[in-house]
Amino acid sequence: MPAAFRRLQAWAERRLPALTRYKRPESLPITLHRRRVYIVPTAFGTAFTLLLLVMLLGALNYSNNAALLLTCMLGSACATSMLVAFRSLHGLRLSAIRQGQAIASESMVIQLVFAADDHAHASVHADMDGQTETFMAPARTETWLTLNLATSQRGWQPLPRIKLWSNWPVGLFHAWSWIHPDHAVLVWPRPEPAGPPPVLQGEYDLRRRLHQGEDIAALRDYRAGDPQRHIAWKHSARHEHLLVKDFEQPEAREEWRLDWRALSPLSPEARIARLARWLGEAEAVGRPTALWLPGEDIALGHGRSHYVHCMNALARLP
């Protein structure tokens, strides 16, 4: 049965694209107007309609005015339910899309910004790649809907079409509409799991050195040849021997100047994976990095924004 339903759905999408989806991606904002909101009775709504028909026939056959009045009232409620289901989507507008950051094969968080018109939109469902989220949009306000987008490889990935639907208020009717935003998200490359560190130049491999700074690191016993100006006279007065101040110079922060050309023996994707790993390791310890790529030279920097800039540049490589 599910296979037959999928074949029927595929046939409908081929033969009735205007009813099941919009072929071409659309630029933002996307507004759901009356010509793109569709509505059909649900299974519950169909059974309820048959029940009303049976009640109507019984009331007419037996001339039962009370039963006829009840049938008419239920029929009116059913018609009102159809109108409410339609209005739950009509006028809803997708105004913006915000994307998060994700490495290939991980889920990326995207946020859809919906704006409501002069009435509220209650119990709207959004389906994307088998994922369903429910939200409501109060009148004249913006509502943020968060979805997780599955990614497969680095680079630009277009958003799939999204189905918005609602069975509000009592589930008698199913209203839906398709939106296909003309929007793509940038997926970062996956770093290699392990590998060698970058080759550094000698001038960057500075270590902690003593007697060359201005901050006192410790006191130690006097040794022959120590300068007299380094003797801690006040501290020595409380001891039996002389003490000398040890001065410390802070360790110079190691800089990584990463170069695409230095990895020429590797394939392009292997180079990207290695550079991504080095950038991640440098960002984890706050190490300044510079990155040279074909067509882009990123100057020395550090911090989250610099890391994002470098990873975006790697993701955009052909």
PDB file of C-alpha atoms in Angstrom:
ATOM      1  CA  MET A   1       0.000   0.000   0.000  1.00  0.00           C
ATOM      2  CA  PRO A   2       2.739   2.550   0.806  1.00  0.00           C
ATOM      3  CA  ALA A   3       4.478   1.720  -2.492  1.00  0.00           C
ATOM      4  CA  ALA A   4       1.246   2.286  -4.402  1.00  0.00           C
ATOM      5  CA  PHE A   5       0.752   5.602  -2.596  1.00  0.00           C
ATOM      6  CA  ARG A   6       4.295   6.708  -3.479  1.00  0.00           C
ATOM      7  CA  ARG A   7       3.735   5.799  -7.132  1.00  0.00           C
ATOM      8  CA  LEU A   8       0.493   7.754  -7.102  1.00  0.00           C
ATOM      9  CA  GLN A   9       2.243  10.722  -5.501  1.00  0.00           C
ATOM     10  CA  ALA A  10       5.062  10.592  -8.054  1.00  0.00           C
ATOM     11  CA  TRP A  11       2.531  10.474 -10.875  1.00  0.00           C
ATOM     12  CA  ALA A  12       0.675  13.436  -9.406  1.00  0.00           C
ATOM     13  CA  GLU A  13       3.881  15.436  -9.106  1.00  0.00           C
ATOM     14  CA  ARG A  14       4.688  14.753 -12.742  1.00  0.00           C
ATOM     15  CA  ARG A  15       1.226  15.374 -14.121  1.00  0.00           C
ATOM     16  CA  LEU A  16      -0.032  18.047 -11.721  1.00  0.00           C
ATOM     17  CA  PRO A  17       2.995  20.118 -10.734  1.00  0.00           C
ATOM     18  CA  ALA A  18       0.886  23.177 -10.004  1.00  0.00           C
ATOM     19  CA  LEU A  19      -1.074  21.198  -7.456  1.00  0.00           C
ATOM     20  CA  THR A  20       1.716  19.293  -5.750  1.00  0.00           C
ATOM     21  CA  ARG A  21       4.695  21.645  -5.990  1.00  0.00           C
ATOM     22  CA  TYR A  22       6.226  24.607  -7.707  1.00  0.00           C
ATOM     23  CA  LYS A  23       8.803  23.554 -10.270  1.00  0.00           C
ATOM     24  CA  ARG A  24      11.180  26.472  -9.974  1.00  0.00           C
ATOM     25  CA  PRO A  25      12.773  27.873  -6.816  1.00  0.00           C
ATOM     26  CA  GLU A  26      11.341  31.209  -5.767  1.00  0.00           C
ATOM     27  CA  SER A  27      13.098  34.233  -4.388  1.00  0.00           C
ATOM     28  CA  LEU A  28      12.165  35.623  -0.989  1.00  0.00           C
ATOM     29  CA  PRO A  29       9.738  36.731   0.281  1.00  0.00           C
ATOM     30  CA  ILE A  30       7.270  33.941  -0.523  1.00  0.00           C
ATOM     31  CA  THR A  31       3.653  34.652   0.314  1.00  0.00           C
ATOM     32  CA  LEU A  32       0.968  31.979   0.458  1.00  0.00           C
ATOM     33  CA  HIS A  33      -1.963  33.487  -1.366  1.00  0.00           C
ATOM     34  CA  ARG A  34      -5.301  31.905  -2.180  1.00  0.00           C
ATOM     35  CA  ARG A  35      -4.163  30.439  -5.526  1.00  0.00           C
ATOM     36  CA  ARG A  36      -1.457  28.278  -3.952  1.00  0.00           C
ATOM     37  CA  VAL A  37      -3.253  26.968  -0.872  1.00  0.00           C
ATOM     38  CA  TYR A  38      -4.977  23.641  -1.512  1.00  0.00           C
ATOM     39  CA  ILE A  39      -7.436  21.841   0.694  1.00  0.00           C
ATOM     40  CA  VAL A  40      -9.014  18.366   0.706  1.00  0.00           C
ATOM     41  CA  PRO A  41     -11.040  16.451   3.309  1.00  0.00           C
ATOM     42  CA  THR A  42      -9.116  14.141   5.570  1.00  0.00           C
ATOM     43  CA  ALA A  43     -10.208  10.531   6.144  1.00  0.00           C
ATOM     44  CA  PHE A  44     -11.921  11.687   9.311  1.00  0.00           C
ATOM     45  CA  GLY A  45     -13.564  14.525   7.392  1.00  0.00           C
ATOM     46  CA  THR A  46     -14.800  12.128   4.692  1.00  0.00           C
ATOM     47  CA  ALA A  47     -16.316   9.784   7.267  1.00  0.00           C
ATOM     48  CA  PHE A  48     -17.898  12.733   9.045  1.00  0.00           C
ATOM     49  CA  THR A  49     -19.430  13.940   5.782  1.00  0.00           C
ATOM     50  CA  LEU A  50     -20.906  10.489   5.110  1.00  0.00           C
ATOM     51  CA  LEU A  51     -22.322  10.495   8.601  1.00  0.00           C
ATOM     52  CA  LEU A  52     -23.974  13.844   7.947  1.00  0.00           C
ATOM     53  CA  LEU A  53     -25.500  12.509   4.740  1.00  0.00           C
ATOM     54  CA  VAL A  54     -26.930   9.523   6.609  1.00  0.00           C
ATOM     55  CA  MET A  55     -28.310  11.824   9.305  1.00  0.00           C
ATOM     56  CA  LEU A  56     -29.809  14.082   6.651  1.00  0.00           C
ATOM     57  CA  LEU A  57     -31.546  11.170   4.905  1.00  0.00           C
ATOM     58  CA  GLY A  58     -32.859   9.828   8.206  1.00  0.00           C
ATOM     59  CA  ALA A  59     -34.141  13.233   9.308  1.00  0.00           C
ATOM     60  CA  LEU A  60     -35.932  13.815   6.007  1.00  0.00           C
ATOM     61  CA  ASN A  61     -37.349  10.295   5.867  1.00  0.00           C
ATOM     62  CA  TYR A  62     -38.797  10.471   9.348  1.00  0.00           C
ATOM     63  CA  SER A  63     -39.585  14.232   9.217  1.00  0.00           C
ATOM     64  CA  ASN A  64     -37.606  14.753  12.387  1.00  0.00           C
ATOM     65  CA  ASN A  65     -37.008  18.485  12.640  1.00  0.00           C
ATOM     66  CA  ALA A  66     -34.656  18.190  15.611  1.00  0.00           C
ATOM     67  CA  ALA A  67     -32.414  15.748  13.745  1.00  0.00           C
ATOM     68  CA  LEU A  68     -32.554  17.972  10.665  1.00  0.00           C
ATOM     69  CA  LEU A  69     -31.555  21.002  12.739  1.00  0.00           C
ATOM     70  CA  LEU A  70     -28.654  19.086  14.280  1.00  0.00           C
ATOM     71  CA  THR A  71     -27.500  17.938  10.838  1.00  0.00           C
ATOM     72  CA  CYS A  72     -27.589  21.484   9.502  1.00  0.00           C
ATOM     73  CA  MET A  73     -25.647  22.802  12.488  1.00  0.00           C
ATOM     74  CA  LEU A  74     -22.992  20.129  12.106  1.00  0.00           C
ATOM     75  CA  GLY A  75     -22.813  20.864   8.387  1.00  0.00           C
ATOM     76  CA  SER A  76     -22.293  24.560   9.122  1.00  0.00           C
ATOM     77  CA  ALA A  77     -19.531  23.704  11.585  1.00  0.00           C
ATOM     78  CA  CYS A  78     -17.937  21.516   8.925  1.00  0.00           C
ATOM     79  CA  ALA A  79     -17.984  24.358   6.371  1.00  0.00           C
ATOM     80  CA  THR A  80     -16.537  26.751   8.940  1.00  0.00           C
ATOM     81  CA  SER A  81     -13.791  24.249   9.703  1.00  0.00           C
ATOM     82  CA  MET A  82     -12.834  24.248   6.040  1.00  0.00           C
ATOM     83  CA  LEU A  83     -12.551  28.029   6.001  1.00  0.00           C
ATOM     84  CA  VAL A  84     -10.443  28.063   9.196  1.00  0.00           C
ATOM     85  CA  ALA A  85      -8.076  25.435   7.755  1.00  0.00           C
ATOM     86  CA  PHE A  86      -7.630  27.561   4.627  1.00  0.00           C
ATOM     87  CA  ARG A  87      -6.969  30.744   6.635  1.00  0.00           C
ATOM     88  CA  SER A  88      -4.353  28.982   8.753  1.00  0.00           C
ATOM     89  CA  LEU A  89      -2.045  29.150   5.700  1.00  0.00           C
ATOM     90  CA  HIS A  90      -3.462  32.010   3.656  1.00  0.00           C
ATOM     91  CA  GLY A  91      -1.390  35.176   4.066  1.00  0.00           C
ATOM     92  CA  LEU A  92       1.581  33.488   5.710  1.00  0.00           C
ATOM     93  CA  ARG A  93       4.876  34.879   4.338  1.00  0.00           C
ATOM     94  CA  LEU A  94       8.403  33.436   4.428  1.00  0.00           C
ATOM     95  CA  SER A  95      10.510  36.581   4.692  1.00  0.00           C
ATOM     96  CA  ALA A  96      14.044  35.408   5.503  1.00  0.00           C
ATOM     97  CA  ILE A  97      16.240  32.365   6.069  1.00  0.00           C
ATOM     98  CA  ARG A  98      19.113  32.169   8.539  1.00  0.00           C
ATOM     99  CA  GLN A  99      21.675  29.405   8.380  1.00  0.00           C
ATOM    100  CA  GLY A 100      24.026  27.983  10.965  1.00  0.00           C
ATOM    101  CA  GLN A 101      27.394  26.340  10.438  1.00  0.00           C
ATOM    102  CA  ALA A 102      27.965  22.659   9.875  1.00  0.00           C
ATOM    103  CA  ILE A 103      30.615  20.290   8.651  1.00  0.00           C
ATOM    104  CA  ALA A 104      29.778  17.966   5.768  1.00  0.00           C
ATOM    105  CA  SER A 105      27.664  14.943   6.779  1.00  0.00           C
ATOM    106  CA  GLU A 106      26.419  16.755   9.881  1.00  0.00           C
ATOM    107  CA  SER A 107      23.075  18.481  10.343  1.00  0.00           C
ATOM    108  CA  MET A 108      22.899  22.217   9.809  1.00  0.00           C
ATOM    109  CA  VAL A 109      20.474  24.353  11.757  1.00  0.00           C
ATOM    110  CA  ILE A 110      18.464  26.699   9.566  1.00  0.00           C
ATOM    111  CA  GLN A 111      15.867  29.174  10.730  1.00  0.00           C
ATOM    112  CA  LEU A 112      12.893  30.177   8.635  1.00  0.00           C
ATOM    113  CA  VAL A 113      11.432  33.565   9.460  1.00  0.00           C
ATOM    114  CA  PHE A 114       7.668  33.664   8.896  1.00  0.00           C
ATOM    115  CA  ALA A 115       5.636  36.835   9.062  1.00  0.00           C
ATOM    116  CA  ALA A 116       1.890  36.814   9.622  1.00  0.00           C
ATOM    117  CA  ASP A 117      -0.546  39.325   8.194  1.00  0.00           C
ATOM    118  CA  ASP A 118      -3.627  40.626   9.971  1.00  0.00           C
ATOM    119  CA  HIS A 119      -4.688  37.306  11.485  1.00  0.00           C
ATOM    120  CA  ALA A 120      -2.990  34.564  13.453  1.00  0.00           C
ATOM    121  CA  HIS A 121      -1.901  31.282  11.884  1.00  0.00           C
ATOM    122  CA  ALA A 122      -2.450  28.478  14.345  1.00  0.00           C
ATOM    123  CA  SER A 123      -0.956  24.987  14.264  1.00  0.00           C
ATOM    124  CA  VAL A 124       1.025  25.137  11.033  1.00  0.00           C
ATOM    125  CA  HIS A 125       3.273  22.168  10.237  1.00  0.00           C
ATOM    126  CA  ALA A 126       6.432  22.325   8.150  1.00  0.00           C
ATOM    127  CA  ASP A 127       7.804  19.180   6.476  1.00  0.00           C
ATOM    128  CA  MET A 128      11.342  19.084   5.107  1.00  0.00           C
ATOM    129  CA  ASP A 129      13.178  15.861   4.209  1.00  0.00           C
ATOM    130  CA  GLY A 130      11.033  13.756   6.522  1.00  0.00           C
ATOM    131  CA  GLN A 131      11.308  16.185   9.426  1.00  0.00           C
ATOM    132  CA  THR A 132       8.174  17.865  10.773  1.00  0.00           C
ATOM    133  CA  GLU A 133       8.002  20.910  13.017  1.00  0.00           C
ATOM    134  CA  THR A 134       4.909  22.720  14.257  1.00  0.00           C
ATOM    135  CA  PHE A 135       4.594  26.413  14.909  1.00  0.00           C
ATOM    136  CA  MET A 136       2.057  29.202  15.194  1.00  0.00           C
ATOM    137  CA  ALA A 137       2.420  32.751  13.942  1.00  0.00           C
ATOM    138  CA  PRO A 138       0.594  35.481  15.875  1.00  0.00           C
ATOM    139  CA  ALA A 139      -0.857  38.343  13.855  1.00  0.00           C
ATOM    140  CA  ARG A 140       1.586  41.025  12.637  1.00  0.00           C
ATOM    141  CA  THR A 141       4.610  39.379  14.189  1.00  0.00           C
ATOM    142  CA  GLU A 142       7.574  37.346  13.027  1.00  0.00           C
ATOM    143  CA  THR A 143       7.996  33.716  13.991  1.00  0.00           C
ATOM    144  CA  TRP A 144      11.263  31.797  13.811  1.00  0.00           C
ATOM    145  CA  LEU A 145      11.061  28.137  12.885  1.00  0.00           C
ATOM    146  CA  THR A 146      14.172  25.976  13.404  1.00  0.00           C
ATOM    147  CA  LEU A 147      14.835  22.981  11.162  1.00  0.00           C
ATOM    148  CA  ASN A 148      17.791  20.643  10.776  1.00  0.00           C
ATOM    149  CA  LEU A 149      19.117  20.226   7.266  1.00  0.00           C
ATOM    150  CA  ALA A 150      21.105  17.079   6.474  1.00  0.00           C
ATOM    151  CA  THR A 151      24.342  17.786   4.597  1.00  0.00           C
ATOM    152  CA  SER A 152      26.439  15.426   2.517  1.00  0.00           C
ATOM    153  CA  GLN A 153      29.410  17.277   1.050  1.00  0.00           C
ATOM    154  CA  ARG A 154      31.149  20.611   1.302  1.00  0.00           C
ATOM    155  CA  GLY A 155      30.129  23.593  -0.785  1.00  0.00           C
ATOM    156  CA  TRP A 156      26.869  25.259  -1.618  1.00  0.00           C
ATOM    157  CA  GLN A 157      23.788  23.121  -0.974  1.00  0.00           C
ATOM    158  CA  PRO A 158      20.363  24.322  -2.132  1.00  0.00           C
ATOM    159  CA  LEU A 159      17.445  24.099   0.221  1.00  0.00           C
ATOM    160  CA  PRO A 160      14.863  21.445  -0.617  1.00  0.00           C
ATOM    161  CA  ARG A 161      11.215  22.269  -1.083  1.00  0.00           C
ATOM    162  CA  ILE A 162       9.211  22.550   2.101  1.00  0.00           C
ATOM    163  CA  LYS A 163       5.601  21.575   2.624  1.00  0.00           C
ATOM    164  CA  LEU A 164       3.460  23.727   4.898  1.00  0.00           C
ATOM    165  CA  TRP A 165       0.226  22.156   5.993  1.00  0.00           C
ATOM    166  CA  SER A 166      -2.461  22.349   8.641  1.00  0.00           C
ATOM    167  CA  ASN A 167      -5.455  20.307   9.803  1.00  0.00           C
ATOM    168  CA  TRP A 168      -6.611  23.049  12.125  1.00  0.00           C
ATOM    169  CA  PRO A 169      -9.037  23.213  13.928  1.00  0.00           C
ATOM    170  CA  VAL A 170     -10.631  19.722  14.230  1.00  0.00           C
ATOM    171  CA  GLY A 171      -8.874  17.685  11.550  1.00  0.00           C
ATOM    172  CA  LEU A 172     -11.735  17.560   9.049  1.00  0.00           C
ATOM    173  CA  PHE A 173      -9.712  19.193   6.238  1.00  0.00           C
ATOM    174  CA  HIS A 174      -6.096  19.101   5.167  1.00  0.00           C
ATOM    175  CA  ALA A 175      -4.756  22.384   3.764  1.00  0.00           C
ATOM    176  CA  TRP A 176      -1.247  22.521   2.280  1.00  0.00           C
ATOM    177  CA  SER A 177       1.123  24.472   0.114  1.00  0.00           C
ATOM    178  CA  TRP A 178       4.663  23.975  -1.198  1.00  0.00           C
ATOM    179  CA  ILE A 179       7.446  26.512  -0.925  1.00  0.00           C
ATOM    180  CA  HIS A 180      10.810  26.149  -2.628  1.00  0.00           C
ATOM    181  CA  PRO A 181      13.095  29.028  -1.609  1.00  0.00           C
ATOM    182  CA  ASP A 182      15.868  29.972  -4.014  1.00  0.00           C
ATOM    183  CA  HIS A 183      18.434  29.794  -1.251  1.00  0.00           C
ATOM    184  CA  ALA A 184      21.614  27.787  -0.713  1.00  0.00           C
ATOM    185  CA  VAL A 185      23.656  27.170   2.428  1.00  0.00           C
ATOM    186  CA  LEU A 186      27.426  26.813   2.651  1.00  0.00           C
ATOM    187  CA  VAL A 187      28.664  23.519   4.121  1.00  0.00           C
ATOM    188  CA  TRP A 188      32.153  23.338   5.603  1.00  0.00           C
ATOM    189  CA  PRO A 189      34.612  20.594   4.612  1.00  0.00           C
ATOM    190  CA  ARG A 190      35.147  17.687   6.964  1.00  0.00           C
ATOM    191  CA  PRO A 191      38.625  17.798   8.586  1.00  0.00           C
ATOM    192  CA  GLU A 192      40.828  14.744   8.317  1.00  0.00           C
ATOM    193  CA  PRO A 193      40.735  12.683  11.534  1.00  0.00           C
ATOM    194  CA  ALA A 194      44.505  12.784  12.144  1.00  0.00           C
ATOM    195  CA  GLY A 195      47.721  13.820  10.478  1.00  0.00           C
ATOM    196  CA  PRO A 196      50.988  15.690  10.875  1.00  0.00           C
ATOM    197  CA  PRO A 197      51.209  19.241  12.232  1.00  0.00           C
ATOM    198  CA  PRO A 198      52.117  22.072   9.874  1.00  0.00           C
ATOM    199  CA  VAL A 199      55.782  22.763   9.174  1.00  0.00           C
ATOM    200  CA  LEU A 200      56.762  25.910  11.021  1.00  0.00           C
ATOM    201  CA  GLN A 201      59.540  28.361  10.432  1.00  0.00           C
ATOM    202  CA  GLY A 202      62.236  28.668  13.079  1.00  0.00           C
ATOM    203  CA  GLU A 203      61.468  32.238  14.019  1.00  0.00           C
ATOM    204  CA  TYR A 204      58.004  31.260  15.155  1.00  0.00           C
ATOM    205  CA  ASP A 205      59.147  28.472  17.434  1.00  0.00           C
ATOM    206  CA  LEU A 206      59.858  30.688  20.404  1.00  0.00           C
ATOM    207  CA  ARG A 207      59.692  29.288  23.862  1.00  0.00           C
ATOM    208  CA  ARG A 208      59.653  30.611  27.345  1.00  0.00           C
ATOM    209  CA  ARG A 209      62.888  32.324  28.204  1.00  0.00           C
ATOM    210  CA  LEU A 210      64.101  33.657  31.507  1.00  0.00           C
ATOM    211  CA  HIS A 211      66.026  36.774  32.489  1.00  0.00           C
ATOM    212  CA  GLN A 212      64.703  38.743  29.480  1.00  0.00           C
ATOM    213  CA  GLY A 213      61.361  39.982  30.704  1.00  0.00           C
ATOM    214  CA  GLU A 214      60.134  42.348  33.361  1.00  0.00           C
ATOM    215  CA  ASP A 215      57.767  40.145  35.388  1.00  0.00           C
ATOM    216  CA  ILE A 216      59.163  38.233  38.387  1.00  0.00           C
ATOM    217  CA  ALA A 217      58.608  34.509  37.959  1.00  0.00           C
ATOM    218  CA  ALA A 218      60.286  33.206  41.174  1.00  0.00           C
ATOM    219  CA  LEU A 219      63.101  33.574  43.669  1.00  0.00           C
ATOM    220  CA  ARG A 220      66.103  31.248  43.614  1.00  0.00           C
ATOM    221  CA  ASP A 221      69.437  30.878  45.333  1.00  0.00           C
ATOM    222  CA  TYR A 222      72.225  33.159  44.246  1.00  0.00           C
ATOM    223  CA  ARG A 223      74.701  31.708  41.769  1.00  0.00           C
ATOM    224  CA  ALA A 224      78.088  33.105  40.925  1.00  0.00           C
ATOM    225  CA  GLY A 225      77.830  35.544  38.051  1.00  0.00           C
ATOM    226  CA  ASP A 226      74.278  36.690  38.751  1.00  0.00           C
ATOM    227  CA  PRO A 227      73.898  40.495  38.408  1.00  0.00           C
ATOM    228  CA  GLN A 228      73.694  42.305  41.738  1.00  0.00           C
ATOM    229  CA  ARG A 229      70.660  44.272  40.589  1.00  0.00           C
ATOM    230  CA  HIS A 230      68.706  40.982  40.469  1.00  0.00           C
ATOM    231  CA  ILE A 231      69.360  40.169  44.138  1.00  0.00           C
ATOM    232  CA  ALA A 232      66.212  40.345  46.264  1.00  0.00           C
ATOM    233  CA  TRP A 233      67.711  42.123  49.283  1.00  0.00           C
ATOM    234  CA  LYS A 234      64.506  42.285  51.331  1.00  0.00           C
ATOM    235  CA  HIS A 235      63.802  38.584  50.941  1.00  0.00           C
ATOM    236  CA  SER A 236      67.442  37.659  51.471  1.00  0.00           C
ATOM    237  CA  ALA A 237      67.444  39.449  54.839  1.00  0.00           C
ATOM    238  CA  ARG A 238      65.035  36.845  56.170  1.00  0.00           C
ATOM    239  CA  HIS A 239      67.187  33.937  55.001  1.00  0.00           C
ATOM    240  CA  GLU A 240      70.698  32.708  55.575  1.00  0.00           C
ATOM    241  CA  HIS A 241      71.725  33.057  51.919  1.00  0.00           C
ATOM    242  CA  LEU A 242      71.093  35.421  49.063  1.00  0.00           C
ATOM    243  CA  LEU A 243      68.057  35.089  46.833  1.00  0.00           C
ATOM    244  CA  VAL A 244      67.898  36.233  43.225  1.00  0.00           C
ATOM    245  CA  LYS A 245      64.862  37.321  41.267  1.00  0.00           C
ATOM    246  CA  ASP A 246      64.044  35.220  38.212  1.00  0.00           C
ATOM    247  CA  PHE A 247      62.418  37.237  35.489  1.00  0.00           C
ATOM    248  CA  GLU A 248      60.127  35.665  32.968  1.00  0.00           C
ATOM    249  CA  GLN A 249      59.278  36.639  29.453  1.00  0.00           C
ATOM    250  CA  PRO A 250      55.883  35.336  28.315  1.00  0.00           C
ATOM    251  CA  GLU A 251      56.016  32.649  25.738  1.00  0.00           C
ATOM    252  CA  ALA A 252      55.616  34.005  22.273  1.00  0.00           C
ATOM    253  CA  ARG A 253      52.366  32.827  20.680  1.00  0.00           C
ATOM    254  CA  GLU A 254      53.072  30.462  17.841  1.00  0.00           C
ATOM    255  CA  GLU A 255      51.684  31.517  14.521  1.00  0.00           C
ATOM    256  CA  TRP A 256      50.594  29.119  11.813  1.00  0.00           C
ATOM    257  CA  ARG A 257      50.908  30.377   8.275  1.00  0.00           C
ATOM    258  CA  LEU A 258      49.025  27.740   6.330  1.00  0.00           C
ATOM    259  CA  ASP A 259      49.697  27.549   2.622  1.00  0.00           C
ATOM    260  CA  TRP A 260      47.794  25.573  -0.004  1.00  0.00           C
ATOM    261  CA  ARG A 261      50.960  25.322  -2.113  1.00  0.00           C
ATOM    262  CA  ALA A 262      52.878  23.549   0.659  1.00  0.00           C
ATOM    263  CA  LEU A 263      50.553  20.527   0.324  1.00  0.00           C
ATOM    264  CA  SER A 264      51.096  19.978  -3.385  1.00  0.00           C
ATOM    265  CA  PRO A 265      51.698  16.182  -3.057  1.00  0.00           C
ATOM    266  CA  LEU A 266      48.110  15.730  -1.818  1.00  0.00           C
ATOM    267  CA  SER A 267      44.911  15.730  -3.837  1.00  0.00           C
ATOM    268  CA  PRO A 268      42.753  18.883  -3.661  1.00  0.00           C
ATOM    269  CA  GLU A 269      40.207  17.324  -1.299  1.00  0.00           C
ATOM    270  CA  ALA A 270      42.970  15.944   0.930  1.00  0.00           C
ATOM    271  CA  ARG A 271      44.539  19.412   1.079  1.00  0.00           C
ATOM    272  CA  ILE A 272      41.226  20.933   2.081  1.00  0.00           C
ATOM    273  CA  ALA A 273      40.671  18.295   4.779  1.00  0.00           C
ATOM    274  CA  ARG A 274      44.146  18.854   6.217  1.00  0.00           C
ATOM    275  CA  LEU A 275      43.850  22.627   6.227  1.00  0.00           C
ATOM    276  CA  ALA A 276      40.452  22.299   7.900  1.00  0.00           C
ATOM    277  CA  ARG A 277      41.974  20.155  10.636  1.00  0.00           C
ATOM    278  CA  TRP A 278      44.810  22.606  11.219  1.00  0.00           C
ATOM    279  CA  LEU A 279      42.376  25.508  11.379  1.00  0.00           C
ATOM    280  CA  GLY A 280      40.276  23.642  13.928  1.00  0.00           C
ATOM    281  CA  GLU A 281      43.277  22.836  16.097  1.00  0.00           C
ATOM    282  CA  ALA A 282      44.495  26.436  15.961  1.00  0.00           C
ATOM    283  CA  GLU A 283      41.048  27.803  16.795  1.00  0.00           C
ATOM    284  CA  ALA A 284      40.761  25.462  19.785  1.00  0.00           C
ATOM    285  CA  VAL A 285      43.870  26.951  21.464  1.00  0.00           C
ATOM    286  CA  GLY A 286      43.505  30.526  20.184  1.00  0.00           C
ATOM    287  CA  ARG A 287      46.534  30.342  17.913  1.00  0.00           C
ATOM    288  CA  PRO A 288      46.801  33.034  15.206  1.00  0.00           C
ATOM    289  CA  THR A 289      46.680  31.650  11.680  1.00  0.00           C
ATOM    290  CA  ALA A 290      47.035  32.911   8.155  1.00  0.00           C
ATOM    291  CA  LEU A 291      45.739  31.025   5.158  1.00  0.00           C
ATOM    292  CA  TRP A 292      46.765  31.174   1.533  1.00  0.00           C
ATOM    293  CA  LEU A 293      44.410  29.643  -0.999  1.00  0.00           C
ATOM    294  CA  PRO A 294      44.174  29.923  -4.782  1.00  0.00           C
ATOM    295  CA  GLY A 295      42.556  33.268  -5.392  1.00  0.00           C
ATOM    296  CA  GLU A 296      42.379  34.293  -1.749  1.00  0.00           C
ATOM    297  CA  ASP A 297      44.989  35.278   0.810  1.00  0.00           C
ATOM    298  CA  ILE A 298      43.635  35.579   4.348  1.00  0.00           C
ATOM    299  CA  ALA A 299      45.836  37.599   6.655  1.00  0.00           C
ATOM    300  CA  LEU A 300      46.921  36.570  10.126  1.00  0.00           C
ATOM    301  CA  GLY A 301      44.118  36.509  12.674  1.00  0.00           C
ATOM    302  CA  HIS A 302      42.449  34.503  15.383  1.00  0.00           C
ATOM    303  CA  GLY A 303      39.104  34.043  17.059  1.00  0.00           C
ATOM    304  CA  ARG A 304      35.791  32.597  15.968  1.00  0.00           C
ATOM    305  CA  SER A 305      35.133  35.095  13.172  1.00  0.00           C
ATOM    306  CA  HIS A 306      38.551  34.433  11.641  1.00  0.00           C
ATOM    307  CA  TYR A 307      37.945  30.674  11.827  1.00  0.00           C
ATOM    308  CA  VAL A 308      34.565  31.066  10.141  1.00  0.00           C
ATOM    309  CA  HIS A 309      36.148  33.204   7.416  1.00  0.00           C
ATOM    310  CA  CYS A 310      38.808  30.574   6.703  1.00  0.00           C
ATOM    311  CA  MET A 311      36.382  27.635   6.730  1.00  0.00           C
ATOM    312  CA  ASN A 312      34.027  29.468   4.392  1.00  0.00           C
ATOM    313  CA  ALA A 313      36.932  30.060   2.015  1.00  0.00           C
ATOM    314  CA  LEU A 314      37.801  26.353   2.094  1.00  0.00           C
ATOM    315  CA  ALA A 315      34.162  25.394   1.494  1.00  0.00           C
ATOM    316  CA  ARG A 316      33.944  27.644  -1.566  1.00  0.00           C
ATOM    317  CA  LEU A 317      36.954  26.093  -3.298  1.00  0.00           C
ATOM    318  CA  PRO A 318      36.042  24.344  -6.567  1.00  0.00           C
TER     319      PRO A 318
END
